[in-house]
Coordinates of C-alpha atoms (C1' of nucleotides) in Angstrom, one line a residue:
Chain O
M14 CA -0.1 0.1 0.0
N15 CA 1.7 3.2 -1.1
N16 CA 1.1 6.6 -0.5
A17 CA -0.4 7.7 -3.5
K18 CA -3.4 4.9 -3.0
I19 CA -3.6 5.8 1.0
A20 CA -4.3 9.5 -0.1
D21 CA -6.9 8.3 -2.9
Q22 CA -8.6 6.1 -0.1
F23 CA -9.2 10.0 1.5
D24 CA -9.7 11.9 -1.1
Q25 CA -12.6 9.2 -2.2
L26 CA -13.4 9.7 1.8
A27 CA -14.0 13.2 1.2
D28 CA -16.3 13.0 -1.8
L29 CA -18.4 10.3 -0.3
L30 CA -18.6 12.4 2.7
E31 CA -19.8 15.7 0.7
L32 CA -22.5 13.6 -0.7
E33 CA -23.6 12.8 3.0
G34 CA -23.6 16.6 3.5
A35 CA -20.7 15.9 6.3
N36 CA -19.5 19.0 8.0
A37 CA -17.3 20.8 5.1
F38 CA -14.2 21.3 7.2
R39 CA -14.5 17.6 7.9
V40 CA -14.3 17.0 4.6
R41 CA -11.6 19.6 4.1
A42 CA -9.6 17.5 6.6
Y43 CA -9.7 14.7 4.5
R44 CA -8.6 16.2 1.3
N45 CA -5.9 18.4 3.3
A46 CA -4.7 14.8 4.4
S47 CA -4.4 13.4 1.4
R48 CA -2.4 16.4 0.0
T49 CA 0.1 16.1 2.7
I50 CA 0.4 12.8 2.0
E51 CA 1.0 12.5 -1.6
G52 CA 3.9 15.4 -0.9
L53 CA 5.3 13.3 1.0
S54 CA 8.9 12.1 0.4
E55 CA 9.0 9.2 3.1
S56 CA 6.6 6.0 2.7
L57 CA 3.7 6.1 5.5
A58 CA 4.4 2.2 5.9
S59 CA 8.4 2.9 6.9
I60 CA 7.0 5.8 8.9
V61 CA 4.8 3.7 11.1
E62 CA 7.7 1.0 10.9
D63 CA 10.0 3.5 12.3
D64 CA 7.3 4.8 15.0
P65 CA 3.8 5.4 14.7
A66 CA 3.5 8.6 16.6
Q67 CA 5.3 10.1 14.0
L68 CA 2.1 10.5 12.0
Q69 CA 0.6 12.8 14.2
E70 CA 3.7 15.4 13.1
L71 CA 2.6 16.0 9.7
Q72 CA 0.6 18.5 8.7
G73 CA -3.2 18.0 9.1
I74 CA -3.0 14.5 10.4
G75 CA -4.4 14.2 13.8
K76 CA -5.3 11.3 16.0
D77 CA -7.9 10.3 14.1
L78 CA -6.3 10.5 11.0
A79 CA -3.2 8.5 12.0
E80 CA -5.4 6.0 13.2
K81 CA -7.4 5.7 9.7
I82 CA -3.4 5.5 7.9
E83 CA -2.4 2.8 10.4
A84 CA -5.7 0.7 9.6
I85 CA -5.3 1.0 6.1
L86 CA -1.7 -0.4 6.3
S87 CA -2.4 -3.5 8.4
T88 CA -5.5 -4.3 7.1
G89 CA -5.3 -2.7 3.4
E90 CA -8.7 -0.8 3.3
L91 CA -10.7 2.2 5.5
R92 CA -13.7 0.5 6.9
Q93 CA -15.8 4.1 6.4
L94 CA -14.8 4.1 2.8
E95 CA -16.0 0.9 2.3
E96 CA -19.4 1.3 4.2
L97 CA -20.2 4.5 2.0
K98 CA -18.9 2.8 -1.4
A99 CA -21.8 0.1 -0.7
K100 CA -24.4 2.5 0.2
I101 CA -23.7 5.2 -2.3
P102 CA -23.1 4.0 -6.5
A103 CA -20.4 4.8 -7.7
D104 CA -22.3 6.7 -10.7
V105 CA -23.5 8.7 -8.0
V106 CA -19.8 10.2 -7.0
R107 CA -19.0 10.6 -10.7
M108 CA -22.0 13.1 -11.0
L109 CA -19.9 15.3 -9.2
R110 CA -17.1 15.8 -11.8
I111 CA -20.2 17.6 -14.2
P112 CA -19.3 20.8 -13.8
G113 CA -21.5 23.5 -12.6
I114 CA -22.7 20.3 -10.5
G115 CA -21.8 20.0 -6.6
P116 CA -22.2 17.8 -3.4
K117 CA -25.7 19.6 -2.8
K118 CA -27.3 19.4 -6.2
V119 CA -25.8 15.7 -6.3
A120 CA -27.5 14.7 -3.2
T121 CA -30.8 16.2 -4.2
L122 CA -30.7 14.2 -7.4
Y123 CA -29.8 11.1 -5.8
H124 CA -32.1 11.4 -2.5
D125 CA -35.4 12.7 -4.3
L126 CA -35.3 11.9 -7.1
K127 CA -33.5 8.1 -6.7
I128 CA -31.3 9.1 -9.8
T129 CA -28.3 6.2 -9.3
S130 CA -26.5 6.1 -12.5
L131 CA -25.5 8.6 -15.4
E132 CA -28.4 6.9 -17.7
L133 CA -31.1 7.7 -15.2
L134 CA -29.8 11.0 -15.2
K135 CA -29.4 11.7 -18.8
H136 CA -33.5 10.3 -18.9
A137 CA -34.2 12.8 -16.2
A138 CA -33.0 15.6 -18.0
E139 CA -34.7 14.4 -20.8
E140 CA -37.7 14.7 -19.9
G141 CA -37.7 17.9 -17.6
K142 CA -38.2 15.8 -14.4
I143 CA -35.2 17.5 -12.8
S144 CA -36.2 21.1 -13.3
E145 CA -39.3 20.5 -11.7
L146 CA -37.1 20.0 -8.3
K147 CA -36.8 23.2 -5.6
G148 CA -33.4 24.8 -6.3
F149 CA -33.1 23.6 -10.1
G150 CA -34.5 25.0 -13.4
K151 CA -34.2 24.6 -16.9
K152 CA -30.4 25.6 -16.9
T153 CA -29.5 23.0 -14.9
E154 CA -30.9 20.8 -16.9
Q155 CA -29.1 22.0 -19.6
I156 CA -25.5 22.2 -17.8
I157 CA -26.5 18.8 -16.8
L158 CA -27.0 17.5 -20.2
E159 CA -24.1 19.3 -21.7
G160 CA -21.7 18.1 -18.8
L161 CA -22.8 14.7 -19.1
E162 CA -21.5 14.7 -23.0
Q163 CA -18.0 16.4 -21.5
L164 CA -17.7 14.1 -18.9
E165 CA -15.3 11.9 -20.6
Q166 CA -13.3 15.0 -21.2
A167 CA -13.6 16.4 -17.3
G168 CA -10.5 15.9 -15.4
V169 CA -8.2 16.1 -18.4
R170 CA -5.3 17.8 -18.5
M171 CA -3.1 19.4 -21.0
Y172 CA 1.3 19.0 -21.1
L173 CA 2.2 22.5 -20.1
A174 CA 4.6 22.7 -23.1
D175 CA 0.9 22.6 -25.3
A176 CA -0.3 25.2 -23.2
K177 CA 2.5 27.5 -22.5
P178 CA 3.0 28.8 -25.7
F179 CA -0.6 29.1 -26.7
V180 CA -1.2 31.3 -23.4
D181 CA 1.6 33.2 -23.8
A182 CA 0.5 34.1 -27.1
I183 CA -2.8 35.5 -26.0
A184 CA -1.1 37.6 -23.0
D185 CA 1.1 39.5 -26.1
Q186 CA -2.6 39.9 -28.0
L187 CA -4.0 41.2 -24.9
R188 CA -1.5 43.7 -24.4
K189 CA -1.3 44.8 -27.3
L190 CA -5.0 46.8 -26.6
K191 CA -5.1 50.3 -25.6
S192 CA -7.1 49.9 -22.2
V193 CA -5.1 46.9 -20.9
D194 CA -2.1 48.4 -18.7
Q195 CA -0.3 44.9 -17.4
V196 CA -1.0 41.2 -18.5
S197 CA 0.4 38.1 -16.8
V198 CA -0.2 34.3 -17.4
A199 CA -1.4 32.8 -13.9
G200 CA -2.5 30.2 -12.6
S201 CA -0.7 26.1 -12.8
V202 CA 1.0 27.6 -16.3
R203 CA 2.6 30.1 -14.1
R204 CA 3.6 27.5 -11.6
L205 CA 4.6 25.8 -14.6
K206 CA 2.9 22.5 -13.4
E207 CA 3.8 19.5 -15.6
T208 CA 0.2 19.5 -17.1
V209 CA -2.7 22.2 -16.5
G210 CA -6.4 21.8 -16.6
D211 CA -7.2 25.3 -17.3
L212 CA -5.9 28.5 -18.2
D213 CA -5.9 31.5 -15.8
M214 CA -4.9 35.2 -17.4
L215 CA -4.8 38.3 -15.4
A216 CA -5.0 41.7 -16.8
T217 CA -5.3 45.4 -15.5
A218 CA -7.5 47.9 -16.8
D219 CA -9.6 51.0 -15.9
D220 CA -12.5 49.3 -18.1
P221 CA -12.4 45.9 -18.6
T222 CA -14.7 45.4 -21.6
E223 CA -11.8 46.2 -24.5
A224 CA -9.9 42.8 -22.7
M225 CA -13.1 41.0 -22.1
D226 CA -14.4 41.4 -25.7
Y227 CA -11.5 40.8 -27.1
L228 CA -11.5 37.3 -26.0
A229 CA -15.3 36.9 -26.6
N230 CA -14.9 37.7 -29.8
H231 CA -11.4 35.8 -30.5
P232 CA -11.1 33.4 -33.5
L233 CA -9.9 30.6 -31.3
T234 CA -12.9 31.4 -28.8
E235 CA -15.9 29.0 -29.2
N236 CA -18.2 30.0 -26.5
V237 CA -18.1 32.0 -23.1
I238 CA -19.5 30.6 -20.7
A239 CA -19.7 33.4 -18.5
R240 CA -19.0 36.6 -18.4
G241 CA -19.3 39.3 -15.2
E242 CA -17.7 42.8 -14.0
T243 CA -14.3 41.8 -13.8
K244 CA -14.2 38.4 -14.8
Q245 CA -15.1 36.1 -18.2
R246 CA -14.8 32.5 -18.5
V247 CA -14.5 31.6 -22.4
R248 CA -14.0 27.7 -24.1
F249 CA -11.2 27.7 -26.9
Q250 CA -11.9 25.4 -29.9
P251 CA -10.4 21.9 -29.8
L252 CA -6.9 22.4 -30.2
S253 CA -4.2 20.2 -31.6
P254 CA -1.6 18.8 -30.6
C255 CA -3.2 17.9 -27.3
M256 CA -2.3 15.5 -24.3
T257 CA -4.0 12.5 -24.6
P258 CA -2.0 9.8 -25.5
D259 CA -4.8 8.4 -27.9
G260 CA -4.9 11.8 -30.0
N261 CA -8.4 12.8 -28.5
R262 CA -9.0 16.6 -28.8
I263 CA -9.4 18.7 -26.2
S264 CA -11.6 21.9 -25.1
L265 CA -9.6 24.4 -22.9
E266 CA -11.0 27.1 -20.9
M267 CA -9.1 29.9 -20.1
D268 CA -10.7 32.3 -16.8
L269 CA -9.8 36.5 -17.5
R270 CA -10.0 38.1 -14.7
V271 CA -9.6 42.7 -15.1
V272 CA -8.6 44.6 -12.4
P273 CA -7.9 47.6 -11.5
K274 CA -3.7 49.1 -12.2
E275 CA -3.3 49.5 -8.1
S276 CA -4.7 45.4 -7.3
F277 CA -1.8 44.1 -9.9
G278 CA 0.4 42.4 -7.0
A279 CA -3.0 40.9 -4.9
A280 CA -4.6 40.2 -7.8
L281 CA -1.4 38.4 -9.4
Q282 CA -0.8 36.4 -6.1
Y283 CA -5.0 35.6 -5.9
F284 CA -5.1 34.0 -9.4
T285 CA -2.1 32.5 -9.4
G286 CA -2.7 30.2 -6.6
S287 CA -2.6 27.5 -6.1
K288 CA -5.3 27.3 -3.8
E289 CA -4.3 25.7 -0.8
H290 CA -1.3 28.4 -0.5
N291 CA -3.6 31.2 -1.1
I292 CA -5.8 29.2 2.1
V293 CA -2.5 30.0 4.2
T294 CA -1.7 33.4 2.9
R295 CA -5.2 35.0 4.0
R296 CA -5.3 32.5 7.2
L297 CA -1.4 34.5 8.0
A298 CA -3.5 38.0 6.9
K299 CA -6.0 37.2 9.4
E300 CA -3.6 36.7 12.2
R301 CA -2.2 39.9 11.5
D302 CA -5.9 41.3 11.8
L303 CA -5.5 41.7 7.8
K304 CA -7.7 40.6 5.2
L305 CA -6.2 39.5 2.1
N306 CA -8.3 39.0 -1.2
E307 CA -7.5 40.1 -5.0
Y308 CA -7.7 43.4 -4.7
G309 CA -5.1 43.7 -1.8
L310 CA -4.0 43.6 1.8
F311 CA -6.4 45.8 4.0
H312 CA -6.6 46.4 7.9
G313 CA -10.3 47.3 8.0
E314 CA -10.3 49.6 4.7
D315 CA -6.7 50.7 4.9
P316 CA -5.2 49.0 2.1
K317 CA -1.5 48.0 3.5
A318 CA -0.1 46.2 0.3
A319 CA -1.6 45.6 -3.7
A320 CA 0.7 46.6 -6.0
T321 CA 3.3 44.1 -6.3
E322 CA 3.3 40.7 -5.0
E323 CA 6.3 41.4 -3.2
E324 CA 5.1 43.8 -1.1
V325 CA 2.1 41.4 -0.2
Y326 CA 4.0 39.0 0.8
E327 CA 6.4 41.5 2.8
A328 CA 3.2 42.5 4.6
L329 CA 3.0 38.9 5.8
D330 CA 6.3 39.1 6.8
L331 CA 7.5 36.7 4.1
P332 CA 9.9 36.6 1.4
W333 CA 8.7 36.6 -2.1
I334 CA 8.0 32.8 -3.2
P335 CA 8.6 31.8 -6.2
P336 CA 5.1 30.4 -8.4
E337 CA 6.3 27.0 -8.9
L338 CA 6.8 26.3 -5.1
R339 CA 3.4 27.6 -4.3
E340 CA 1.8 24.9 -3.3
N341 CA 1.5 24.5 0.1
R342 CA 4.0 21.7 0.4
R343 CA 7.3 23.0 2.8
E344 CA 7.2 26.9 1.5
F345 CA 5.7 28.3 4.0
I346 CA 8.0 27.1 6.5
A347 CA 11.2 27.8 4.0
A348 CA 10.2 31.1 4.0
E349 CA 9.9 31.5 7.9
N350 CA 13.8 30.0 8.2
G351 CA 14.9 32.3 5.2
R352 CA 15.5 29.2 2.9
I353 CA 13.5 29.8 -0.1
P354 CA 15.7 28.1 -2.8
D355 CA 17.6 30.3 -5.4
L356 CA 15.5 28.3 -8.1
L357 CA 17.6 26.6 -11.3
E358 CA 17.8 28.7 -14.5
V359 CA 18.0 26.8 -17.9
S360 CA 21.2 29.2 -18.2
D361 CA 22.8 26.9 -15.6
I362 CA 23.1 23.9 -17.8
R363 CA 26.3 23.5 -19.3
G364 CA 26.0 20.0 -21.0
D365 CA 23.6 17.6 -22.4
L366 CA 24.1 14.0 -21.7
H367 CA 21.5 12.0 -23.3
M368 CA 21.3 12.0 -27.2
H369 CA 20.8 9.8 -30.2
T370 CA 22.4 9.8 -33.7
T371 CA 21.8 8.6 -37.0
A372 CA 23.7 5.6 -35.2
T373 CA 20.6 4.6 -34.0
D374 CA 17.3 5.9 -34.0
G375 CA 18.4 10.1 -34.1
T376 CA 18.0 11.9 -37.2
A377 CA 21.3 14.2 -37.2
T378 CA 24.9 12.6 -37.3
I379 CA 27.8 12.9 -34.7
E380 CA 29.1 15.9 -36.3
Q381 CA 25.3 17.2 -36.2
M382 CA 24.7 17.0 -32.8
I383 CA 28.5 18.4 -31.5
E384 CA 27.5 21.5 -33.7
G385 CA 23.9 21.6 -32.7
A386 CA 25.1 21.5 -28.9
R387 CA 27.7 24.2 -29.3
E388 CA 25.1 26.4 -30.8
R389 CA 22.9 26.1 -27.4
G390 CA 26.5 27.1 -25.6
H391 CA 26.7 23.7 -23.9
K392 CA 30.6 22.7 -23.2
Y393 CA 30.4 19.3 -22.9
I394 CA 28.0 16.3 -24.3
A395 CA 27.5 12.6 -23.8
I396 CA 26.9 10.2 -27.2
T397 CA 24.7 8.1 -26.1
D398 CA 22.9 5.2 -28.8
H399 CA 20.8 2.8 -27.9
S400 CA 21.9 -0.8 -27.1
K401 CA 21.2 -3.6 -29.4
R402 CA 17.9 -5.0 -27.3
V403 CA 16.0 -1.8 -29.0
T404 CA 15.8 -3.4 -32.3
M405 CA 13.3 -0.9 -33.6
A406 CA 15.6 1.8 -32.9
N407 CA 18.8 -0.8 -34.8
G408 CA 20.2 -0.9 -31.2
L409 CA 24.0 -1.3 -31.0
D410 CA 25.6 -4.2 -30.5
A411 CA 28.9 -4.7 -28.7
D412 CA 31.0 -4.7 -32.1
R413 CA 29.1 -2.0 -33.6
L414 CA 29.2 0.3 -30.4
R415 CA 32.7 -0.2 -30.2
A416 CA 32.8 1.5 -34.0
H417 CA 30.9 3.9 -33.0
W418 CA 32.7 5.3 -30.1
E419 CA 36.2 5.1 -32.1
E420 CA 33.9 7.5 -34.9
I421 CA 33.3 10.0 -32.2
R422 CA 36.5 9.8 -30.8
K423 CA 38.2 10.7 -34.5
I424 CA 35.3 13.3 -34.7
R425 CA 35.8 15.1 -31.5
E426 CA 39.0 15.7 -31.7
H427 CA 38.3 18.7 -33.9
Y428 CA 36.8 20.4 -31.4
S429 CA 38.5 22.4 -28.4
D430 CA 35.8 24.2 -27.5
I431 CA 33.1 20.9 -26.4
E432 CA 33.7 17.8 -25.0
V433 CA 32.1 14.8 -26.4
Y434 CA 31.8 11.7 -24.4
C435 CA 31.1 7.8 -25.6
G436 CA 28.0 6.9 -24.1
I437 CA 25.7 4.2 -24.2
E438 CA 22.0 4.0 -23.4
C439 CA 22.6 0.4 -21.9
D440 CA 18.6 -1.5 -21.7
I441 CA 18.0 -3.3 -18.4
L442 CA 16.8 -6.3 -19.8
E443 CA 13.8 -8.6 -18.0
D444 CA 15.7 -11.1 -16.3
A445 CA 17.5 -8.0 -14.9
T446 CA 20.6 -8.5 -16.7
L447 CA 22.5 -5.4 -18.5
D448 CA 22.2 -5.7 -22.6
L449 CA 25.8 -5.1 -22.5
P450 CA 28.8 -7.2 -21.5
D451 CA 30.7 -5.6 -18.5
D452 CA 33.9 -5.3 -20.4
V453 CA 32.1 -3.1 -23.0
L454 CA 30.8 -0.9 -20.4
A455 CA 34.0 -0.3 -19.0
E456 CA 35.4 1.1 -22.1
A457 CA 32.5 4.2 -22.0
D458 CA 32.5 7.4 -20.4
W459 CA 29.2 7.5 -19.3
V460 CA 26.8 4.8 -18.9
I461 CA 23.2 5.2 -18.7
A462 CA 20.8 2.2 -17.4
V463 CA 17.3 2.4 -18.3
L464 CA 14.2 0.1 -18.7
H465 CA 12.4 -0.1 -22.0
Y466 CA 10.9 -3.8 -21.9
G467 CA 8.7 -5.3 -19.4
L468 CA 7.3 -2.4 -17.8
K469 CA 4.6 -4.8 -17.2
Q470 CA 6.6 -7.0 -14.8
P471 CA 5.5 -6.8 -10.9
R472 CA 7.4 -3.8 -8.4
E473 CA 9.3 -6.2 -7.3
Q474 CA 11.2 -7.1 -10.3
I475 CA 11.2 -4.1 -11.6
T476 CA 13.5 -2.6 -8.5
K477 CA 15.4 -6.1 -8.8
R478 CA 16.6 -5.1 -12.1
L479 CA 16.9 -1.3 -11.5
L480 CA 19.3 -2.5 -8.7
T481 CA 21.4 -4.6 -10.6
A482 CA 22.1 -1.7 -12.6
I483 CA 23.0 0.4 -9.8
E484 CA 25.0 -2.1 -8.3
N485 CA 26.7 -2.7 -11.5
P486 CA 30.1 -0.5 -10.9
H487 CA 30.0 1.1 -14.9
V488 CA 26.9 2.3 -14.5
H489 CA 26.8 6.0 -13.9
M490 CA 22.9 7.5 -14.4
L491 CA 19.9 5.5 -14.0
G492 CA 17.8 7.1 -17.3
H493 CA 14.0 7.5 -17.5
L494 CA 13.3 6.0 -14.5
S495 CA 9.7 4.7 -14.8
G496 CA 8.8 4.7 -18.5
R497 CA 6.4 7.3 -17.2
L498 CA 3.8 9.2 -19.4
I499 CA 2.1 11.5 -18.3
G500 CA -1.8 10.5 -19.5
K501 CA -3.5 7.3 -19.6
R502 CA -0.4 5.0 -20.0
P503 CA 1.4 4.1 -16.4
G504 CA 4.9 3.5 -16.2
A505 CA 6.4 0.7 -14.3
D506 CA 5.8 0.2 -10.8
V507 CA 9.0 1.0 -8.9
D508 CA 9.7 0.9 -5.5
Y509 CA 11.4 4.4 -5.6
E510 CA 12.8 4.2 -1.9
T511 CA 15.0 1.0 -2.1
I512 CA 16.2 2.6 -5.8
F513 CA 16.8 5.8 -4.1
Q514 CA 18.7 4.9 -1.2
A515 CA 20.6 2.2 -3.4
A516 CA 21.5 5.2 -5.8
A517 CA 22.6 7.7 -2.8
D518 CA 24.7 4.3 -1.5
H519 CA 26.6 3.6 -4.7
G520 CA 27.0 7.2 -6.0
V521 CA 24.5 6.4 -9.3
M522 CA 23.0 9.7 -10.5
L523 CA 19.2 10.4 -11.7
E524 CA 17.9 11.4 -14.8
L525 CA 15.2 13.8 -15.2
N526 CA 14.2 13.6 -18.6
A527 CA 13.3 17.0 -20.0
H528 CA 10.9 15.4 -22.8
P529 CA 7.0 17.5 -21.8
S530 CA 5.4 14.2 -22.1
R531 CA 7.9 12.1 -20.3
L532 CA 9.4 13.9 -17.1
D533 CA 10.1 10.6 -15.8
L534 CA 11.0 12.1 -12.2
D535 CA 8.2 14.2 -10.8
D536 CA 8.6 17.1 -9.0
I537 CA 7.9 15.0 -5.6
R538 CA 10.5 12.4 -6.6
A539 CA 12.9 14.6 -7.4
A540 CA 12.7 17.2 -4.2
Q541 CA 13.1 13.4 -2.5
A542 CA 16.4 12.9 -4.4
K543 CA 17.4 16.0 -3.1
E544 CA 16.8 15.6 0.0
M545 CA 19.0 12.2 -0.1
G546 CA 21.9 14.3 -1.9
I547 CA 21.3 12.6 -5.0
P548 CA 22.5 14.4 -7.7
I549 CA 20.2 14.5 -10.5
V550 CA 21.2 14.9 -14.2
I551 CA 18.7 16.6 -16.7
N552 CA 18.9 15.8 -20.2
T553 CA 16.9 15.9 -23.1
D554 CA 17.1 12.4 -24.9
A555 CA 17.7 14.6 -28.4
H556 CA 17.0 13.0 -31.3
S557 CA 17.5 15.7 -33.5
T558 CA 19.5 19.1 -33.1
A559 CA 15.8 20.7 -32.4
G560 CA 15.6 18.0 -29.4
F561 CA 18.1 20.3 -27.3
D562 CA 15.5 22.6 -27.0
L563 CA 13.2 20.4 -24.7
M564 CA 15.9 21.8 -22.2
Q565 CA 13.7 24.2 -20.6
W566 CA 10.6 21.7 -19.5
G567 CA 12.8 19.7 -17.5
V568 CA 14.2 22.9 -15.7
Y569 CA 10.7 23.7 -15.2
Q570 CA 10.3 20.5 -13.4
A571 CA 13.3 20.8 -11.3
R572 CA 12.2 24.0 -10.2
R573 CA 9.0 22.6 -9.1
A574 CA 11.0 19.8 -7.2
G575 CA 13.2 23.3 -5.4
L576 CA 16.0 22.3 -6.9
T577 CA 19.3 25.0 -7.7
K578 CA 22.4 24.9 -9.6
K579 CA 23.8 23.1 -6.8
D580 CA 21.6 20.1 -6.9
V581 CA 21.5 19.4 -10.5
A582 CA 25.4 18.0 -11.5
N583 CA 24.8 18.8 -15.2
T584 CA 25.1 22.6 -14.2
R585 CA 29.1 21.9 -13.2
T586 CA 31.7 22.6 -15.5
A587 CA 32.9 19.4 -17.9
K588 CA 36.2 18.9 -15.3
Q589 CA 34.1 18.7 -12.2
F590 CA 31.2 16.8 -13.8
L591 CA 34.0 13.9 -14.6
K592 CA 34.9 14.3 -10.7
M593 CA 31.4 13.4 -9.9
L594 CA 31.1 10.2 -11.7
R595 CA 32.0 7.2 -9.5
Chain V
dG22 C1' -11.3 16.4 11.4
dC23 C1' -7.5 19.6 12.5
dC24 C1' -5.8 22.6 15.6
dG25 C1' -3.9 25.9 19.9
dT26 C1' 1.1 33.7 22.3
dT27 C1' -7.4 33.9 22.4
dT28 C1' -5.0 25.5 23.7
dT29 C1' -9.5 21.3 24.8
dC30 C1' -13.6 25.0 22.5
dG31 C1' -14.9 27.1 18.3
dG32 C1' -12.8 28.5 15.2
dC33 C1' -11.8 26.9 9.8
dC34 C1' -9.9 32.1 3.3
dC35 C1' -12.6 34.8 0.1
dG36 C1' -15.3 36.6 -3.5
dA37 C1' -17.2 36.4 -8.6
dC38 C1' -20.9 34.6 -10.8
dT39 C1' -25.0 32.0 -11.9
dG40 C1' -29.8 30.4 -11.6
dT41 C1' -33.5 30.4 -9.3
dT42 C1' -34.6 33.3 -6.5
dT43 C1' -37.7 38.2 -4.0
dT44 C1' -32.3 37.9 -0.9
dC45 C1' -29.5 33.4 -1.5
dA46 C1' -27.8 28.8 -2.0
dG47 C1' -24.3 26.3 -4.6
dT48 C1' -20.5 26.3 -7.4
dC49 C1' -15.7 27.4 -8.8
dG50 C1' -11.4 29.0 -8.6

DNA sequence: GCCGTTTTCGGCCCGACTGTTTTCAGTCG
């Protein structure tokens, strides 16, 4: 039973309690606990094994929830959850996912109309039975019918890499409007989350009409969902490309908020979120007898801070907190201790240590890759083509690999301003052996060990395979660790705690693969690796020279993990980097 | 259900917008 599953049980219980009309703060307690658990770097199982009393030291976990965690760990389930699941049909919980419909309305539909499935809900709406209920009307019926259509899409998120250029472009367009003063992207895009659900935009203007009209009439806008004095929500036409692995197009929605100039900082702080972060900032305001909202920080009617984020945080006795860290994980503790990290920048990266050439599945030659890396200012690179098991990519056996390295050695003679290492992306086979013999690996400057096949093997076997690689003295780094893709296709089931401990013990580095759909090391795990002192390497896995440009997405992920220049190995000079190798 | 320089009770962030209302509850972020 891992942390994610326990967190999920608490989330499910929160949904069900909400439907039961439980105290809203009790529901929130479960959701808070779930979030705390998700953000934990240590597993609950090992905490309990160590000392169960430590559970109650976790944020938002008291006596009751600590007992529930222990019960889940020992019995594999949560009794209250099983009881409520038996009582309330799963489709009733699914109804909560319909936008505009919440727990109160779902409970009414369930209790008064005995609607127990999505099918019954559809029929009831079509027959006009829902609008007869008190508190419901024709419009609600319409919302339900439309919502049912979109239920498949609900909760679908888009890659940051797809969303960000789009939102940035809209921001630029809004900036050109006469009446608009400042514009900033906000929400999860500003926080650089790896995937985003909807888009948030903030503008300042004395009169919001022009900005709102512009967005409402934008060629990519499908329809306006809501429009008020200061806030407008629109749905865009389905964009391509989109994030779903099966190629579904998704419609994005954007909130545009327009506030007066003098409120820009407070509004940006509010609109950037996260919601959990804001709950804390507002509580901190309250403790100081102040009130924080999107218009400013007020003492009674007196504005204390509003124009910039910096002054809002300062008035709360906090340093400015980078948006990437605003998740109410550890940023407030860090801020109080003056330990907000100086986050990694793209320009800090000096080398890229994972790339392919025409020798296997790359589209550029060795020379072209070296030239491309030089153009981007890299001081060192490793050419790491595939090993033979990856037949699809024309993987290299020992003989071809040695010839390939010989060629690299010849070519690198011509470059004095960039170091080029002879590397290999060596597969860890299903039987927990490596795809190339030790004597070949020993000749390499740089060895990446990766899983490509047998990702569905049980956790024990996957973990054993990774341990084999870590224990091989020639392996320097574990490459895209889990094969994880964002979206529907799950990665391998890995015992991260064991792997990280072994990597720390053996001096093996971990890769943060910068490909936007394959950010293998998520921010929580990257933070954990940092805590354990394991060097992280951010690579692009470039298959062409254009592939080098993916580096920023890995850096964004690293920033969310709170990583600094010091935590990332390939910010070092070539000489320092080589020294770090075991 | 959690939490405590208002610590074992009584709080728990705050405002915009919509739909169904006649002053507000529900939902959302």
